[in-house]
CSV table of C-alpha atoms in Angstrom, one decimal:
chain,number,residue,atom,x,y,z
A,1,MET,CA,-11.2,-28.9,4.3
A,2,TYR,CA,-9.3,-26.3,2.6
A,3,PHE,CA,-10.2,-23.5,5.0
A,4,SER,CA,-12.3,-22.7,8.0
A,5,LEU,CA,-16.1,-23.0,8.1
A,6,ARG,CA,-16.1,-19.3,8.7
A,7,ILE,CA,-14.8,-18.8,5.2
A,8,LEU,CA,-17.2,-19.3,2.4
A,9,GLY,CA,-16.9,-22.5,0.4
A,10,TRP,CA,-15.1,-22.0,-2.9
A,11,GLY,CA,-18.2,-22.4,-5.0
A,12,SER,CA,-20.2,-20.1,-2.7
A,13,LEU,CA,-17.3,-17.5,-2.8
A,14,ILE,CA,-17.5,-17.4,-6.6
A,15,ALA,CA,-21.2,-16.8,-6.6
A,16,ALA,CA,-21.1,-14.3,-3.8
A,17,SER,CA,-19.2,-11.5,-5.5
A,18,SER,CA,-20.5,-9.4,-8.4
A,19,ALA,CA,-16.8,-8.8,-9.4
A,20,VAL,CA,-15.9,-12.4,-10.2
A,21,PRO,CA,-16.6,-14.8,-13.1
A,22,THR,CA,-19.9,-16.5,-13.1
A,23,ALA,CA,-18.5,-20.0,-13.5
A,24,LEU,CA,-15.5,-21.7,-11.8
A,25,HIS,CA,-14.3,-23.0,-15.2
A,26,ASP,CA,-13.6,-19.4,-16.3
A,27,PHE,CA,-10.1,-20.0,-14.7
A,28,ASP,CA,-8.2,-22.9,-13.2
A,29,ALA,CA,-8.3,-22.2,-9.4
A,30,ARG,CA,-7.4,-24.4,-6.6
A,31,ALA,CA,-7.3,-23.7,-2.8
A,32,PRO,CA,-4.4,-25.6,-1.4
A,33,GLU,CA,-3.7,-26.6,2.1
A,34,ALA,CA,-1.5,-24.2,4.0
A,35,THR,CA,2.1,-25.3,4.4
A,36,SER,CA,3.5,-25.6,7.8
A,37,THR,CA,6.3,-23.2,7.1
A,38,PRO,CA,6.1,-19.9,5.2
A,39,ILE,CA,8.1,-19.8,1.9
A,40,PRO,CA,9.4,-16.6,0.3
A,41,PRO,CA,7.0,-15.5,-2.5
A,42,SER,CA,9.6,-16.0,-5.2
A,43,LEU,CA,9.7,-19.7,-4.3
A,44,ASP,CA,6.1,-20.3,-3.2
A,45,PRO,CA,3.9,-21.8,-5.9
A,46,PHE,CA,0.9,-20.1,-4.4
A,47,TYR,CA,2.2,-16.8,-5.8
A,48,THR,CA,1.3,-17.9,-9.4
A,49,ALA,CA,-1.6,-16.8,-11.4
A,50,PRO,CA,-3.9,-19.7,-12.5
A,51,ARG,CA,-4.5,-20.3,-16.2
A,52,GLY,CA,-7.1,-18.0,-17.6
A,53,PHE,CA,-6.9,-15.5,-14.8
A,54,LYS,CA,-7.1,-12.6,-17.4
A,55,ASN,CA,-10.7,-13.6,-18.0
A,56,ALA,CA,-11.6,-12.8,-14.4
A,57,ALA,CA,-13.0,-9.4,-13.4
A,58,PRO,CA,-10.8,-7.1,-11.3
A,59,GLY,CA,-11.1,-8.1,-7.6
A,60,ALA,CA,-12.0,-11.7,-8.4
A,61,VAL,CA,-10.6,-14.2,-6.0
A,62,LEU,CA,-8.3,-16.6,-7.9
A,63,ASN,CA,-7.0,-18.6,-5.0
A,64,ILE,CA,-7.2,-18.7,-1.3
A,65,ARG,CA,-5.5,-20.5,1.6
A,66,ALA,CA,-5.0,-20.4,5.3
A,67,ALA,CA,-1.8,-18.4,5.9
A,68,PRO,CA,1.1,-20.8,6.4
A,69,GLY,CA,2.8,-21.3,9.8
A,70,ASN,CA,2.0,-19.4,12.9
A,71,LEU,CA,0.7,-16.0,11.7
A,72,THR,CA,-2.2,-15.9,14.2
A,73,THR,CA,0.3,-16.5,17.0
A,74,ILE,CA,2.4,-13.5,15.9
A,75,PHE,CA,-0.7,-11.4,15.4
A,76,ASN,CA,-2.4,-12.7,18.5
A,77,ALA,CA,-5.5,-10.5,18.2
A,78,SER,CA,-6.5,-12.5,15.1
A,79,SER,CA,-8.3,-15.9,15.1
A,80,GLU,CA,-7.6,-16.7,11.5
A,81,ALA,CA,-5.4,-15.4,8.7
A,82,TYR,CA,-5.8,-16.1,5.0
A,83,ASN,CA,-3.7,-15.4,1.8
A,84,ILE,CA,-5.9,-14.4,-1.1
A,85,LEU,CA,-4.6,-14.3,-4.6
A,86,TYR,CA,-6.8,-12.0,-6.7
A,87,ARG,CA,-7.1,-10.4,-10.1
A,88,THR,CA,-6.1,-6.8,-10.5
A,89,THR,CA,-4.9,-4.3,-13.2
A,90,ASP,CA,-1.5,-2.9,-13.9
A,91,SER,CA,-0.5,0.7,-14.6
A,92,HIS,CA,-1.5,0.2,-18.3
A,93,TYR,CA,-4.9,-1.3,-17.4
A,94,GLN,CA,-3.8,-4.8,-18.4
A,95,PRO,CA,-4.8,-7.8,-16.3
A,96,ALA,CA,-2.5,-8.6,-13.4
A,97,TRP,CA,-2.6,-10.3,-10.1
A,98,ALA,CA,-1.6,-9.7,-6.5
A,99,VAL,CA,-1.9,-11.3,-3.0
A,100,THR,CA,-3.4,-9.9,0.1
A,101,THR,CA,-3.6,-11.2,3.7
A,102,LEU,CA,-6.9,-11.1,5.5
A,103,PHE,CA,-6.8,-11.2,9.3
A,104,VAL,CA,-10.0,-12.2,11.1
A,105,PRO,CA,-10.4,-10.6,14.6
A,106,LEU,CA,-10.4,-12.7,17.7
A,107,LYS,CA,-12.7,-10.3,19.4
A,108,PRO,CA,-16.2,-9.4,18.3
A,109,PRO,CA,-16.6,-5.9,16.8
A,110,HIS,CA,-17.4,-3.0,19.2
A,111,ASN,CA,-20.7,-2.5,17.5
A,112,ALA,CA,-23.1,-4.6,15.5
A,113,SER,CA,-21.5,-3.9,12.2
A,114,ASN,CA,-18.5,-5.9,10.9
A,115,ALA,CA,-15.9,-3.5,9.7
A,116,LEU,CA,-12.8,-3.9,7.4
A,117,LEU,CA,-9.7,-1.9,7.6
A,118,SER,CA,-7.4,-2.0,4.6
A,119,TYR,CA,-4.0,-1.3,6.0
A,120,GLN,CA,-1.3,-0.5,3.4
A,121,VAL,CA,2.1,-1.2,4.9
A,122,PRO,CA,5.0,1.0,3.6
A,123,TYR,CA,7.3,-1.8,2.5
A,124,ASN,CA,9.1,0.4,0.0
A,125,THR,CA,11.2,-2.2,-1.8
A,126,VAL,CA,11.7,-3.9,-5.1
A,127,ASP,CA,12.3,-7.2,-3.5
A,128,VAL,CA,9.2,-9.3,-3.8
A,129,ASP,CA,10.4,-11.4,-0.9
A,130,ALA,CA,10.0,-8.4,1.4
A,131,SER,CA,6.2,-8.2,0.6
A,132,PRO,CA,3.9,-7.9,3.7
A,133,SER,CA,2.4,-11.4,3.3
A,134,PHE,CA,5.9,-12.8,4.0
A,135,LEU,CA,7.4,-10.0,6.0
A,136,ALA,CA,4.6,-10.4,8.5
A,137,TYR,CA,6.2,-13.5,9.9
A,138,ALA,CA,9.0,-11.4,11.4
A,139,GLY,CA,6.3,-9.5,13.4
A,140,ALA,CA,7.4,-6.3,15.2
A,141,GLU,CA,11.0,-6.7,14.2
A,142,ALA,CA,10.2,-6.2,10.5
A,143,LEU,CA,7.0,-4.1,10.7
A,144,GLY,CA,7.6,-1.9,13.7
A,145,LEU,CA,4.7,0.4,14.3
A,146,GLN,CA,2.6,-1.3,11.6
A,147,PHE,CA,2.7,-4.5,13.6
A,148,SER,CA,1.0,-2.8,16.6
A,149,ASP,CA,-1.4,-1.0,14.3
A,150,ILE,CA,-2.7,-4.2,12.8
A,151,ASN,CA,-3.1,-5.8,16.2
A,152,THR,CA,-4.8,-2.7,17.6
A,153,ALA,CA,-7.3,-2.8,14.7
A,154,LEU,CA,-8.0,-6.5,15.3
A,155,ASN,CA,-8.5,-5.7,19.0
A,156,HIS,CA,-11.2,-3.2,17.9
A,157,GLY,CA,-13.0,-6.2,16.3
A,158,TRP,CA,-12.1,-5.1,12.7
A,159,PHE,CA,-11.1,-7.4,9.9
A,160,VAL,CA,-7.7,-6.2,8.6
A,161,ASN,CA,-6.7,-6.5,4.9
A,162,VAL,CA,-3.0,-6.1,4.2
A,163,PRO,CA,-2.3,-6.2,0.5
A,164,ASP,CA,1.0,-6.8,-1.3
A,165,PHE,CA,0.0,-3.8,-3.4
A,166,GLU,CA,3.3,-3.7,-5.3
A,167,GLY,CA,2.3,-6.9,-6.9
A,168,PRO,CA,4.5,-9.9,-8.1
A,169,LEU,CA,7.0,-7.5,-9.8
A,170,ALA,CA,7.5,-5.5,-6.7
A,171,SER,CA,6.6,-2.3,-8.6
A,172,PHE,CA,7.4,0.1,-5.9
A,173,GLY,CA,6.6,3.7,-7.1
A,174,ALA,CA,4.2,2.5,-9.8
A,175,SER,CA,1.4,4.2,-8.0
A,176,VAL,CA,-1.4,3.5,-10.5
A,177,SER,CA,-0.8,-0.2,-10.3
A,178,GLU,CA,-0.5,0.1,-6.5
A,179,GLY,CA,-3.9,1.9,-6.3
A,180,HIS,CA,-5.6,-0.7,-8.5
A,181,ALA,CA,-4.1,-3.5,-6.4
A,182,THR,CA,-5.3,-1.8,-3.2
A,183,LEU,CA,-8.9,-1.4,-4.5
A,184,ASP,CA,-9.0,-4.9,-5.8
A,185,SER,CA,-7.7,-6.3,-2.5
A,186,VAL,CA,-10.7,-4.7,-0.8
A,187,ARG,CA,-13.1,-6.2,-3.4
A,188,ALA,CA,-11.5,-9.6,-2.8
A,189,ALA,CA,-11.6,-9.3,1.0
A,190,LEU,CA,-15.3,-8.3,1.0
A,191,SER,CA,-16.2,-11.4,-1.1
A,192,SER,CA,-14.0,-13.8,0.9
A,193,HIS,CA,-15.6,-14.1,4.3
A,194,LYS,CA,-19.3,-14.7,5.2
A,195,SER,CA,-19.2,-11.9,7.8
A,196,LEU,CA,-18.2,-9.3,5.2
A,197,ASP,CA,-20.1,-8.0,2.2
A,198,SER,CA,-20.7,-4.8,0.3
A,199,SER,CA,-22.8,-3.5,3.2
A,200,SER,CA,-19.9,-3.7,5.6
A,201,ARG,CA,-18.1,-0.5,6.6
A,202,TYR,CA,-14.5,-0.3,5.3
A,203,ALA,CA,-11.8,2.2,5.3
A,204,MET,CA,-8.1,2.6,4.3
A,205,TRP,CA,-5.0,3.6,6.3
A,206,GLY,CA,-1.5,4.1,5.2
A,207,TYR,CA,1.6,6.0,6.1
A,208,SER,CA,4.5,7.0,3.8
A,209,GLY,CA,4.7,4.4,1.0
A,210,GLY,CA,1.4,3.0,2.3
A,211,SER,CA,-0.2,6.4,2.0
A,212,VAL,CA,0.8,6.6,-1.7
A,213,ALA,CA,-1.0,3.4,-2.5
A,214,SER,CA,-4.0,4.5,-0.4
A,215,GLU,CA,-4.2,8.0,-1.9
A,216,PHE,CA,-3.9,6.7,-5.5
A,217,ALA,CA,-6.6,4.1,-4.7
A,218,ALA,CA,-8.8,6.9,-3.5
A,219,GLU,CA,-8.3,9.0,-6.6
A,220,LEU,CA,-8.8,6.0,-8.9
A,221,GLN,CA,-11.8,4.6,-7.1
A,222,VAL,CA,-14.5,6.8,-8.7
A,223,GLN,CA,-13.7,5.4,-12.2
A,224,TYR,CA,-12.1,2.1,-11.5
A,225,ALA,CA,-14.2,0.7,-8.6
A,226,PRO,CA,-17.3,2.9,-8.5
A,227,GLU,CA,-19.3,0.3,-6.6
A,228,LEU,CA,-17.0,0.6,-3.6
A,229,ASN,CA,-18.2,3.1,-0.9
A,230,PHE,CA,-15.4,3.7,1.6
A,231,ALA,CA,-16.3,5.1,5.0
A,232,GLY,CA,-13.0,7.0,5.1
A,233,MET,CA,-9.3,7.1,4.6
A,234,ALA,CA,-6.4,8.1,7.0
A,235,ILE,CA,-3.1,8.9,5.4
A,236,GLY,CA,0.1,10.3,6.8
A,237,GLY,CA,3.6,11.2,5.6
A,238,LEU,CA,2.2,11.7,2.1
A,239,VAL,CA,4.5,12.0,-1.0
A,240,PRO,CA,2.4,13.9,-3.6
A,241,ASN,CA,5.2,14.7,-6.1
A,242,PHE,CA,7.9,12.1,-6.8
A,243,THR,CA,10.1,14.6,-8.8
A,244,SER,CA,10.2,17.0,-5.9
A,245,ASN,CA,10.8,14.0,-3.6
A,246,PHE,CA,13.8,12.9,-5.6
A,247,ASP,CA,15.5,16.3,-4.9
A,248,LYS,CA,14.7,15.9,-1.2
A,249,ILE,CA,16.2,12.4,-0.7
A,250,ASN,CA,19.1,12.3,-3.1
A,251,ASN,CA,22.5,12.7,-1.3
A,252,THR,CA,20.8,11.8,2.0
A,253,PRO,CA,20.5,8.7,4.2
A,254,ALA,CA,17.3,7.9,2.3
A,255,ALA,CA,18.9,8.0,-1.2
A,256,GLY,CA,18.2,4.2,-1.6
A,257,LEU,CA,14.5,5.0,-2.0
A,258,LEU,CA,15.3,6.8,-5.2
A,259,VAL,CA,17.0,3.7,-6.5
A,260,ALA,CA,14.0,1.6,-5.5
A,261,ILE,CA,11.5,3.9,-7.1
A,262,LEU,CA,13.4,4.0,-10.4
A,263,LEU,CA,13.6,0.2,-10.5
A,264,GLY,CA,10.0,-0.3,-9.3
A,265,VAL,CA,8.5,2.1,-11.9
A,266,SER,CA,10.6,0.5,-14.7
A,267,THR,CA,8.9,-2.8,-14.1
A,268,GLN,CA,5.7,-1.2,-15.5
A,269,TYR,CA,7.5,0.9,-18.2
A,270,PRO,CA,9.8,-1.0,-20.6
A,271,ASP,CA,11.1,2.2,-22.2
A,272,THR,CA,12.1,3.5,-18.8
A,273,SER,CA,13.8,0.2,-18.0
A,274,HIS,CA,15.7,0.2,-21.3
A,275,TYR,CA,16.8,3.8,-20.8
A,276,LEU,CA,18.1,3.1,-17.3
A,277,ASP,CA,20.0,0.0,-18.5
A,278,SER,CA,21.6,1.9,-21.3
A,279,ARG,CA,22.8,4.8,-19.1
A,280,LEU,CA,24.2,2.8,-16.1
A,281,LYS,CA,27.9,2.7,-15.6
A,282,THR,CA,29.6,-0.7,-16.1
A,283,ARG,CA,32.8,0.1,-14.2
A,284,GLY,CA,34.0,1.9,-11.2
A,285,GLN,CA,32.9,1.9,-7.5
A,286,TYR,CA,29.3,2.7,-8.4
A,287,ASN,CA,28.0,0.6,-11.3
A,288,ALA,CA,25.1,-1.3,-12.7
A,289,THR,CA,25.7,-4.3,-10.4
A,290,GLY,CA,25.5,-2.1,-7.4
A,291,PHE,CA,22.4,-0.4,-8.6
A,292,PHE,CA,20.6,-3.6,-9.3
A,293,GLU,CA,21.5,-5.0,-5.9
A,294,ALA,CA,18.5,-3.0,-4.7
A,295,ARG,CA,16.3,-5.8,-6.1
A,296,ASN,CA,17.4,-8.0,-3.3
A,297,LEU,CA,17.1,-5.5,-0.4
A,298,SER,CA,14.3,-4.7,2.0
A,299,ALA,CA,13.6,-1.1,2.8
A,300,PHE,CA,15.7,-1.4,5.9
A,301,GLU,CA,18.7,-2.6,3.9
A,302,LEU,CA,18.3,0.1,1.2
A,303,PHE,CA,19.2,2.8,3.7
A,304,PRO,CA,22.8,1.8,4.6
A,305,THR,CA,23.6,0.5,1.2
A,306,TYR,CA,22.9,3.8,-0.7
A,307,ALA,CA,23.2,6.3,2.2
A,308,ASP,CA,24.3,9.8,1.1
A,309,GLN,CA,25.0,8.8,-2.5
A,310,ASP,CA,24.2,11.0,-5.5
A,311,ILE,CA,22.3,8.4,-7.4
A,312,PHE,CA,22.3,9.9,-10.9
A,313,ALA,CA,25.9,11.2,-10.7
A,314,ASP,CA,27.3,8.1,-9.1
A,315,TYR,CA,25.6,5.3,-11.1
A,316,PHE,CA,24.7,6.8,-14.5
A,317,ALA,CA,26.5,8.4,-17.4
A,318,ALA,CA,27.0,12.1,-17.4
A,319,GLY,CA,23.8,14.0,-18.3
A,320,THR,CA,21.3,11.4,-17.0
A,321,THR,CA,18.6,13.1,-15.0
A,322,VAL,CA,15.0,12.5,-13.9
A,323,GLN,CA,14.0,15.0,-16.6
A,324,ALA,CA,15.0,12.5,-19.3
A,325,PRO,CA,11.7,11.9,-21.3
A,326,ALA,CA,11.9,8.1,-20.7
A,327,ILE,CA,11.9,8.7,-17.0
A,328,GLN,CA,9.8,11.8,-16.6
A,329,LYS,CA,6.9,10.4,-18.6
A,330,ALA,CA,6.5,7.5,-16.2
A,331,ILE,CA,7.1,9.6,-13.1
A,332,ASP,CA,4.5,12.2,-14.2
A,333,ARG,CA,1.9,9.4,-14.4
A,334,GLU,CA,2.9,7.4,-11.4
A,335,GLY,CA,4.2,10.0,-9.0
A,336,LEU,CA,2.0,13.1,-9.2
A,337,MET,CA,-1.2,13.1,-7.1
A,338,GLY,CA,-4.3,15.1,-7.8
A,339,TYR,CA,-4.7,14.2,-11.4
A,340,HIS,CA,-6.5,10.9,-11.4
A,341,GLY,CA,-9.8,11.8,-9.7
A,342,VAL,CA,-11.2,13.4,-6.5
A,343,PRO,CA,-11.5,11.0,-3.6
A,344,GLN,CA,-15.1,10.4,-2.6
A,345,MET,CA,-14.6,9.4,1.0
A,346,PRO,CA,-13.8,11.6,4.0
A,347,ILE,CA,-10.0,11.9,4.5
A,348,PHE,CA,-7.8,12.5,7.6
A,349,LEU,CA,-4.4,13.6,6.5
A,350,TYR,CA,-1.5,14.1,8.9
A,351,LYS,CA,1.9,15.6,8.0
A,352,ALA,CA,5.0,16.9,9.8
A,353,THR,CA,5.8,20.4,8.5
A,354,GLN,CA,9.5,19.5,8.8
A,355,ASP,CA,9.1,16.2,6.8
A,356,GLY,CA,12.5,15.6,5.2
A,357,TYR,CA,11.2,13.1,2.6
A,358,SER,CA,8.6,15.2,1.0
A,359,ALA,CA,8.1,19.0,1.3
A,360,VAL,CA,5.0,20.0,3.3
A,361,ALA,CA,4.3,22.5,0.5
A,362,ASP,CA,3.6,19.6,-1.9
A,363,THR,CA,0.9,18.3,0.5
A,364,ASP,CA,-0.5,21.7,1.0
A,365,ALA,CA,-0.8,22.1,-2.7
A,366,LEU,CA,-2.5,18.7,-3.1
A,367,VAL,CA,-5.0,19.5,-0.4
A,368,ASP,CA,-5.8,22.8,-2.1
A,369,ARG,CA,-6.4,21.1,-5.4
A,370,LEU,CA,-8.5,18.3,-4.0
A,371,CYS,CA,-10.6,20.7,-1.9
A,372,LEU,CA,-11.3,22.8,-5.0
A,373,GLY,CA,-12.7,19.6,-6.5
A,374,GLY,CA,-15.0,19.0,-3.6
A,375,ALA,CA,-13.0,16.6,-1.4
A,376,ASN,CA,-13.8,16.3,2.4
A,377,ILE,CA,-10.5,16.5,4.2
A,378,LEU,CA,-9.3,17.1,7.8
A,379,TYR,CA,-5.6,18.1,7.3
A,380,GLN,CA,-3.4,18.4,10.4
A,381,ARG,CA,0.1,19.9,10.0
A,382,ASN,CA,2.2,18.9,12.9
A,383,THR,CA,4.8,21.6,13.8
A,384,VAL,CA,6.9,19.0,15.7
A,385,GLY,CA,9.1,16.2,14.3
A,386,TYR,CA,10.1,14.7,11.0
A,387,HIS,CA,8.8,12.0,8.7
A,388,LEU,CA,9.4,9.0,10.9
A,389,ASP,CA,8.3,10.9,14.0
A,390,GLU,CA,4.9,11.8,12.5
A,391,SER,CA,4.1,8.1,12.0
A,392,TYR,CA,4.2,7.9,15.8
A,393,ASN,CA,2.9,11.3,16.6
A,394,GLY,CA,-0.1,10.9,14.3
A,395,ASP,CA,-0.8,7.3,15.0
A,396,ALA,CA,-3.3,7.7,17.8
A,397,ARG,CA,-5.1,10.6,16.0
A,398,ALA,CA,-5.5,8.5,12.9
A,399,LEU,CA,-6.8,5.5,14.9
A,400,ASN,CA,-9.3,7.6,16.8
A,401,TRP,CA,-10.5,9.1,13.5
A,402,LEU,CA,-10.8,5.7,11.9
A,403,THR,CA,-12.8,4.4,14.9
A,404,LEU,CA,-15.4,7.1,14.4
A,405,VAL,CA,-15.5,6.4,10.7
A,406,LEU,CA,-15.9,2.6,11.1
A,407,GLN,CA,-18.5,3.0,13.9
A,408,GLY,CA,-20.6,5.3,11.7
A,409,ASN,CA,-20.1,8.3,13.9
A,410,TYR,CA,-18.1,10.5,11.6
A,411,SER,CA,-20.8,13.0,10.8
A,412,ALA,CA,-21.4,13.7,14.5
A,413,ALA,CA,-17.8,14.7,15.1
A,414,TYR,CA,-16.6,16.3,11.8
A,415,PRO,CA,-18.0,18.3,8.9
A,416,THR,CA,-19.0,16.0,6.1
A,417,VAL,CA,-18.3,18.6,3.4
A,418,GLY,CA,-15.4,20.9,2.7
A,419,CYS,CA,-11.9,20.9,4.2
A,420,THR,CA,-10.4,21.9,7.5
A,421,VAL,CA,-6.7,22.7,7.9
A,422,GLN,CA,-5.2,22.7,11.4
A,423,ASN,CA,-1.7,23.4,12.7
A,424,VAL,CA,-1.1,21.1,15.7
A,425,THR,CA,1.7,20.4,18.1
A,426,VAL,CA,1.9,16.8,19.0
A,427,ASN,CA,5.3,15.7,20.5
A,428,ILE,CA,5.4,12.0,21.4
A,429,THR,CA,8.7,11.4,19.7
A,430,VAL,CA,11.4,13.3,17.8
A,431,THR,CA,14.3,11.5,16.2
A,432,GLU,CA,16.1,12.6,13.1
A,433,PRO,CA,15.1,14.0,9.6
A,434,PHE,CA,15.8,10.8,7.7
A,435,GLY,CA,14.8,8.0,10.0
A,436,ILE,CA,13.6,4.8,8.3
A,437,PRO,CA,9.8,4.8,7.8
């Protein structure tokens, strides 16, 4: 058999989803046996779109396999893990594809309803081989807090969906594409297991780069995936304005994220890519070779490589700025929240007021804008700690909120309309302004 009896048979899977082709011959799909050893995505033939995939609907499952190797040993609260290749849509609304990993809980759910948590890992890289579906094999060493979050969710009896939302081009910062890939991963997950369907409760959770993909998914959902009905979304360490973010992180230990965003966005915008190529220095200590090295670096490696550098002044010809039309046009579309739609699900948003990556004022402004549009948000501003700290300081609060949401008890604990803004003081850990997220 290609996969467990608990997974729908391939023909049944095709018939079970309203968002997939009606006939298997609409695309050439095969479900291979899992390999004994995980292979980097750039070398793994599974990470290849089947012929005719563009004819499939967004969210359609194109291929599926049991995850290679020992993933259920690493995530020991899961009984099974699957890689799902699915159809999605890029930033220009053209057909694309991505891969997600679906973890099946070892424990039964805490209530009668099977629930799905879509967990967006902040992998913050333009190296496709640092995507979560492969990074997961390094467990806690690579994922840190995200590793324990996934296992904790599984221990609640929740299915956990972990998408490679940057897609095969590692389009970090291309938030429209990331939002589409997140929504379509949920569509694919819901149609891939017999214990999940459209009546299941499902929610999103993401911090930092994972919150960007989640928030854009929430904004885009109403027009891109109107059939989805999320129970809620928890997001922390939000980055609502990339232009403002660039000013915050340039010349800091986090300057490498600016390099990665420019390269990631340019994978979706050829004009941006051509402009950057034409302006990069070819000689000197900081040149095009050093800039493009980011394509081979994980988020953890970006930090020491570009620490405290002035990215535009060091790597580009004089006069190159983010305000250049070829850059600004892409950043305005991909890096500015609040302009793609009003999220329809309840939101828990947590943010450190001293966040060094993104000014709290940008998040305040986004909350004001979304609330004027009718959003339902609980926004907690933590007066203690920095960006990395809030991922820990807010973690239990987010998990408790998601538990209420996925158990169907949200309305008994929180207002279901309007917004609530709270200043809180939660001091579990305090490190430094530019810790690695």
